[in-house]
Amino acid sequence: MAFEVVENKLPLTEECHHYENINEVPWDIQKYWHQRYSIFEFYDYDIHLTDDGWFGVTPEPVATKIAKDLPSKNKTTLIDLFAGSGGNVIAFAMAERWSRIVAIEKDPATLACAQHNADVYGVREAITWVLGDSLAYLETLRTDPGSLPAALQIDDPVHTATLFASPPWGGVSYRDHEVFDLSTMQPYSLAQLHEACYPLEHTLFLPRSSDLRQVARLAPEGGKIEVVQYCMSGASKAMVVFVPATTGSHASQKQ
Ligand SMILES: C[S@@+](CC[C@H](N)C(=O)[O-])C[C@H]1O[C@@H](n2cnc3c(N)ncnc32)[C@H](O)[C@@H]1O
């Protein structure tokens, strides 16, 4: 699957829902629906999600804090590689810290929800929307940047761009393990994600129980990475790892 810039708003589809009543909500997402106002404060203003979207969306207070915490010294472009329903990218746009924000999502119905939700928060036009495979985009940025559409070209990305990745957490269920082995994460392992993002600055939004030994291997030689647990109501929602850009030589991560 390639990628394309979406100039206009994609239409919401029958997979995009705004559930108003518990009776409409599939049983396996009812627990998330009860938390709808901590997920999107303005849920009642017609926020839409696909049923899958409920499992992966970053709650607004966490997304807002991450948008403030991203290092991003001198970075002008932020690319959200897995935009989902917009939980993070809306917060990035609202933070007004980057002159360009790119949101990439491979599922058209989910992207339609994200655009619609960004409208609710008044930031849709501040975001460049891309339908397609973010890893294919990174590969093109690395190998053939001149072939990218103008809206996706980046001058000197190591110094000017920062990546945010909140991938799906599928695989051997992270909930069933005290320590989650990031080499089993599906469809992208930690090594694959890091390899795709390297050498650019990147922030990874990972399960809270992720194996710190695997995360530590992302650190540049003699350097540091920051690892933060983002919490709500006394419980961690995710482990977030801030990996700096690599400007010198770098031994590729080994799992
Ligand atoms: C955990 S969700 C992201 C949630 C998002 N941060 C939010 O707050 O709404 C992961 C998303 O990545 C999308 N995705 C998976 N692989 C992708 C790829 N290669 N390129 C772009 N999007 C992808 C999935 O369709 C899913 O919507």
Tab-separated table of C-alpha atoms and ligand atoms in Angstrom:
chain	number	residue	atom	x	y	z
A	1	MET	CA	0.000	0.000	0.000
A	2	ALA	CA	1.393	3.373	-0.961
A	3	PHE	CA	0.298	6.744	0.372
A	4	GLU	CA	-1.439	9.871	-0.917
A	5	VAL	CA	-2.131	13.328	0.405
A	6	VAL	CA	-5.867	13.783	1.075
A	7	GLU	CA	-6.762	17.299	-0.009
A	8	ASN	CA	-10.403	17.208	1.025
A	9	LYS	CA	-12.342	15.790	3.924
A	10	LEU	CA	-13.031	12.064	3.502
A	11	PRO	CA	-16.687	11.140	4.029
A	12	LEU	CA	-17.645	9.385	7.253
A	13	THR	CA	-18.680	5.799	6.501
A	14	GLU	CA	-21.044	3.369	8.188
A	15	GLU	CA	-18.032	2.159	10.215
A	16	CYS	CA	-17.773	5.615	11.858
A	17	HIS	CA	-20.064	5.992	14.870
A	18	HIS	CA	-21.044	8.574	17.432
A	19	TYR	CA	-22.671	6.406	20.090
A	20	GLU	CA	-25.086	8.339	22.278
A	21	ASN	CA	-26.673	5.511	24.167
A	22	ILE	CA	-25.113	2.478	25.866
A	23	ASN	CA	-27.637	0.218	24.111
A	24	GLU	CA	-26.032	1.036	20.760
A	25	VAL	CA	-22.496	0.244	21.926
A	26	PRO	CA	-20.958	-3.193	21.200
A	27	TRP	CA	-20.301	-4.982	24.506
A	28	ASP	CA	-16.521	-5.089	24.114
A	29	ILE	CA	-16.218	-1.301	23.883
A	30	GLN	CA	-18.791	-0.340	26.514
A	31	LYS	CA	-16.044	0.118	29.121
A	32	TYR	CA	-14.330	2.683	26.846
A	33	TRP	CA	-17.621	4.416	26.058
A	34	HIS	CA	-18.106	4.995	29.807
A	35	GLN	CA	-14.770	6.854	29.726
A	36	ARG	CA	-15.749	8.874	26.641
A	37	TYR	CA	-15.305	12.309	28.244
A	38	SER	CA	-11.809	11.449	29.465
A	39	ILE	CA	-11.003	10.251	25.961
A	40	PHE	CA	-12.418	13.312	24.168
A	41	GLU	CA	-13.607	16.139	26.407
A	42	PHE	CA	-15.861	17.331	23.578
A	43	TYR	CA	-17.292	13.877	22.854
A	44	ASP	CA	-20.818	15.291	22.786
A	45	TYR	CA	-19.888	17.637	19.921
A	46	ASP	CA	-20.199	14.717	17.482
A	47	ILE	CA	-16.882	12.904	17.992
A	48	HIS	CA	-16.809	9.804	15.770
A	49	LEU	CA	-14.790	6.603	16.101
A	50	THR	CA	-14.692	3.266	14.382
A	51	ASP	CA	-15.241	0.353	16.760
A	52	ASP	CA	-11.520	-0.495	16.529
A	53	GLY	CA	-10.639	3.134	17.196
A	54	TRP	CA	-11.904	2.923	20.794
A	55	PHE	CA	-9.174	0.411	21.710
A	56	GLY	CA	-6.259	2.514	20.512
A	57	VAL	CA	-7.208	6.160	20.986
A	58	THR	CA	-5.003	8.164	23.356
A	59	PRO	CA	-7.091	9.919	26.039
A	60	GLU	CA	-7.047	13.706	25.675
A	61	PRO	CA	-5.220	14.587	28.939
A	62	VAL	CA	-2.393	12.189	28.061
A	63	ALA	CA	-2.253	13.387	24.446
A	64	THR	CA	-2.144	17.021	25.610
A	65	LYS	CA	0.704	16.320	28.036
A	66	ILE	CA	2.710	14.389	25.439
A	67	ALA	CA	2.275	17.273	22.983
A	68	LYS	CA	3.814	19.589	25.602
A	69	ASP	CA	6.602	17.161	26.533
A	70	LEU	CA	7.944	16.271	23.081
A	71	PRO	CA	11.554	17.532	22.973
A	72	SER	CA	11.343	19.099	19.503
A	73	LYS	CA	14.025	21.724	19.937
A	74	ASN	CA	14.197	23.505	16.572
A	75	LYS	CA	11.919	20.916	14.934
A	76	THR	CA	9.391	22.437	12.559
A	77	THR	CA	7.619	19.348	11.192
A	78	LEU	CA	5.830	16.747	13.289
A	79	ILE	CA	4.702	13.528	11.622
A	80	ASP	CA	2.174	11.293	13.383
A	81	LEU	CA	2.829	7.920	11.727
A	82	PHE	CA	-0.283	6.154	13.096
A	83	ALA	CA	-2.906	8.883	13.361
A	84	GLY	CA	-5.862	6.639	14.238
A	85	SER	CA	-8.953	8.615	15.264
A	86	GLY	CA	-6.885	11.719	15.917
A	87	GLY	CA	-6.362	11.537	19.694
A	88	ASN	CA	-2.708	12.539	19.485
A	89	VAL	CA	-2.599	14.560	16.299
A	90	ILE	CA	-5.383	16.898	17.431
A	91	ALA	CA	-3.374	17.608	20.604
A	92	PHE	CA	-0.229	18.196	18.526
A	93	ALA	CA	-2.079	20.715	16.361
A	94	MET	CA	-3.596	22.431	19.380
A	95	ALA	CA	-0.154	22.779	21.007
A	96	GLU	CA	0.927	25.049	18.116
A	97	ARG	CA	4.568	23.990	18.530
A	98	TRP	CA	5.243	22.923	14.922
A	99	SER	CA	4.666	24.862	11.710
A	100	ARG	CA	3.702	21.693	9.853
A	101	ILE	CA	1.836	18.645	11.163
A	102	VAL	CA	1.381	15.536	9.035
A	103	ALA	CA	-1.045	12.767	10.002
A	104	ILE	CA	-0.736	9.377	8.291
A	105	GLU	CA	-3.381	6.662	8.649
A	106	LYS	CA	-3.876	3.626	6.467
A	107	ASP	CA	-7.566	2.961	7.138
A	108	PRO	CA	-9.900	5.352	5.237
A	109	ALA	CA	-12.787	5.121	7.751
A	110	THR	CA	-10.431	5.810	10.663
A	111	LEU	CA	-8.863	8.732	8.791
A	112	ALA	CA	-12.352	10.117	8.097
A	113	CYS	CA	-13.059	9.979	11.862
A	114	ALA	CA	-9.758	11.740	12.617
A	115	GLN	CA	-10.532	14.551	10.157
A	116	HIS	CA	-14.057	14.903	11.522
A	117	ASN	CA	-12.769	14.969	15.116
A	118	ALA	CA	-10.120	17.525	14.162
A	119	ASP	CA	-12.972	19.691	12.844
A	120	VAL	CA	-14.702	19.408	16.223
A	121	TYR	CA	-11.516	20.805	17.814
A	122	GLY	CA	-11.073	23.388	15.029
A	123	VAL	CA	-7.679	22.118	13.811
A	124	ARG	CA	-8.379	20.055	10.665
A	125	GLU	CA	-6.906	22.658	8.361
A	126	ALA	CA	-3.710	22.843	10.416
A	127	ILE	CA	-2.944	19.220	9.519
A	128	THR	CA	-1.720	17.625	6.271
A	129	TRP	CA	-3.684	14.367	5.988
A	130	VAL	CA	-2.180	11.315	4.347
A	131	LEU	CA	-3.992	8.080	3.556
A	132	GLY	CA	-1.637	5.138	3.362
A	133	ASP	CA	1.344	3.330	4.794
A	134	SER	CA	3.579	5.465	6.992
A	135	LEU	CA	6.470	3.013	6.744
A	136	ALA	CA	6.364	3.288	2.943
A	137	TYR	CA	6.438	7.074	3.380
A	138	LEU	CA	9.523	6.892	5.644
A	139	GLU	CA	11.234	4.576	3.175
A	140	THR	CA	10.586	7.033	0.331
A	141	LEU	CA	11.758	9.945	2.495
A	142	ARG	CA	14.991	8.029	3.052
A	143	THR	CA	15.636	6.663	-0.431
A	144	ASP	CA	13.901	8.914	-2.959
A	145	PRO	CA	12.759	12.140	-1.265
A	146	GLY	CA	12.541	14.017	-4.562
A	147	SER	CA	9.659	11.784	-5.674
A	148	LEU	CA	7.461	12.869	-2.747
A	149	PRO	CA	4.574	15.282	-3.336
A	150	ALA	CA	5.538	18.829	-2.354
A	151	ALA	CA	3.364	18.710	0.779
A	152	LEU	CA	5.444	15.807	2.118
A	153	GLN	CA	8.940	16.960	1.229
A	154	ILE	CA	11.155	17.889	4.182
A	155	ASP	CA	14.436	19.795	4.012
A	156	ASP	CA	17.090	18.244	6.246
A	157	PRO	CA	14.690	15.953	8.172
A	158	VAL	CA	17.289	14.896	10.769
A	159	HIS	CA	17.387	18.469	12.028
A	160	THR	CA	13.860	19.659	11.280
A	161	ALA	CA	11.471	16.697	11.718
A	162	THR	CA	10.183	14.723	14.665
A	163	LEU	CA	8.182	11.497	14.391
A	164	PHE	CA	5.460	10.216	16.712
A	165	ALA	CA	4.466	6.555	16.568
A	166	SER	CA	1.542	5.035	18.452
A	167	PRO	CA	1.384	1.701	16.637
A	168	PRO	CA	-1.125	-1.084	17.179
A	169	TRP	CA	-0.098	-3.166	20.225
A	170	GLY	CA	-1.311	-6.533	18.928
A	171	GLY	CA	0.474	-9.811	19.288
A	172	VAL	CA	1.053	-11.874	22.399
A	173	SER	CA	-1.305	-9.862	24.569
A	174	TYR	CA	0.549	-7.201	26.537
A	175	ARG	CA	-2.100	-7.427	29.244
A	176	ASP	CA	-1.262	-11.077	29.963
A	177	HIS	CA	2.404	-10.436	30.643
A	178	GLU	CA	4.111	-8.681	33.510
A	179	VAL	CA	6.834	-7.643	31.071
A	180	PHE	CA	5.804	-7.243	27.434
A	181	ASP	CA	8.280	-8.600	24.901
A	182	LEU	CA	8.367	-5.872	22.233
A	183	SER	CA	9.753	-8.286	19.648
A	184	THR	CA	6.305	-9.971	19.661
A	185	MET	CA	4.352	-6.731	19.077
A	186	GLN	CA	2.205	-7.016	15.912
A	187	PRO	CA	2.208	-5.993	13.152
A	188	TYR	CA	5.443	-4.052	13.892
A	189	SER	CA	8.040	-5.049	16.458
A	190	LEU	CA	10.024	-2.413	18.320
A	191	ALA	CA	13.044	-3.193	16.131
A	192	GLN	CA	11.028	-2.660	12.928
A	193	LEU	CA	9.612	0.639	14.175
A	194	HIS	CA	12.982	1.933	15.286
A	195	GLU	CA	14.633	0.841	12.056
A	196	ALA	CA	11.908	2.666	10.062
A	197	CYS	CA	12.240	5.881	12.101
A	198	TYR	CA	16.016	5.982	12.519
A	199	PRO	CA	17.943	8.312	12.164
A	200	LEU	CA	15.162	10.859	12.833
A	201	GLU	CA	14.061	11.930	16.307
A	202	HIS	CA	11.146	9.699	17.265
A	203	THR	CA	8.732	9.208	20.104
A	204	LEU	CA	7.231	5.763	20.628
A	205	PHE	CA	3.949	5.226	22.476
A	206	LEU	CA	4.225	1.685	23.864
A	207	PRO	CA	2.448	-0.638	26.315
A	208	ARG	CA	3.119	0.350	29.924
A	209	SER	CA	4.747	-2.997	30.728
A	210	SER	CA	7.189	-2.883	27.791
A	211	ASP	CA	10.566	-4.534	28.429
A	212	LEU	CA	12.926	-1.720	29.479
A	213	ARG	CA	15.974	-3.750	28.466
A	214	GLN	CA	14.732	-3.766	24.865
A	215	VAL	CA	13.936	-0.058	25.055
A	216	ALA	CA	17.419	0.739	26.432
A	217	ARG	CA	19.002	-0.688	23.272
A	218	LEU	CA	17.527	2.248	21.321
A	219	ALA	CA	19.819	4.689	23.110
A	220	PRO	CA	22.646	6.133	21.058
A	221	GLU	CA	26.107	4.935	22.124
A	222	GLY	CA	27.034	6.794	25.316
A	223	GLY	CA	23.806	8.815	25.068
A	224	LYS	CA	20.406	8.681	26.716
A	225	ILE	CA	16.764	8.205	25.947
A	226	GLU	CA	13.911	9.355	28.117
A	227	VAL	CA	11.227	6.895	29.182
A	228	VAL	CA	8.034	8.251	30.770
A	229	GLN	CA	4.931	6.541	32.120
A	230	TYR	CA	1.832	8.645	31.390
A	231	CYS	CA	-0.850	8.073	34.003
A	232	MET	CA	-4.512	8.808	34.600
A	233	SER	CA	-6.464	8.039	37.779
A	234	GLY	CA	-3.360	6.479	39.319
A	235	ALA	CA	-2.723	3.991	36.525
A	236	SER	CA	-0.250	4.090	33.660
A	237	LYS	CA	-1.815	4.400	30.218
A	238	ALA	CA	1.401	3.947	28.273
A	239	MET	CA	5.185	3.978	28.316
A	240	VAL	CA	6.471	6.721	26.054
A	241	VAL	CA	10.037	6.626	24.786
A	242	PHE	CA	11.752	9.728	23.399
A	243	VAL	CA	14.605	8.767	21.056
A	244	PRO	CA	16.868	11.580	19.823
A	245	ALA	CA	17.938	11.976	16.209
A	246	THR	CA	21.119	10.136	15.363
A	247	THR	CA	23.575	12.417	13.685
A	248	GLY	CA	26.687	10.229	13.928
A	249	SER	CA	27.233	6.523	13.347
A	250	HIS	CA	24.791	4.194	15.041
A	251	ALA	CA	24.855	0.491	15.651
A	252	SER	CA	21.484	-0.778	14.483
A	253	GLN	CA	19.304	-2.102	17.286
A	254	LYS	CA	19.468	-5.816	17.921
A	255	GLN	CA	16.756	-7.756	19.686
B	1	LIG	C1	-3.173	2.641	18.213
B	1	LIG	S1	-3.907	3.333	16.789
B	1	LIG	C2	-3.395	5.029	16.882
B	1	LIG	C3	-4.255	5.837	17.804
B	1	LIG	C4	-4.028	7.333	17.765
B	1	LIG	N1	-2.775	7.713	18.376
B	1	LIG	C5	-5.175	8.060	18.464
B	1	LIG	O1	-4.964	8.636	19.525
B	1	LIG	O2	-6.302	8.024	17.929
B	1	LIG	C6	-2.918	2.728	15.487
B	1	LIG	C7	-3.404	3.115	14.093
B	1	LIG	O3	-2.373	2.837	13.160
B	1	LIG	C8	-2.959	2.496	11.923
B	1	LIG	N2	-1.894	1.831	11.151
B	1	LIG	C9	-1.389	0.578	11.298
B	1	LIG	N3	-0.373	0.379	10.435
B	1	LIG	C10	-0.220	1.533	9.724
B	1	LIG	C11	0.686	1.952	8.717
B	1	LIG	N4	1.634	1.145	8.241
B	1	LIG	N5	0.569	3.215	8.238
B	1	LIG	C12	-0.392	4.053	8.704
B	1	LIG	N6	-1.285	3.698	9.666
B	1	LIG	C13	-1.188	2.464	10.181
B	1	LIG	C14	-4.145	1.626	12.314
B	1	LIG	O4	-5.115	1.604	11.273
B	1	LIG	C15	-4.620	2.349	13.595
B	1	LIG	O5	-5.644	3.267	13.281
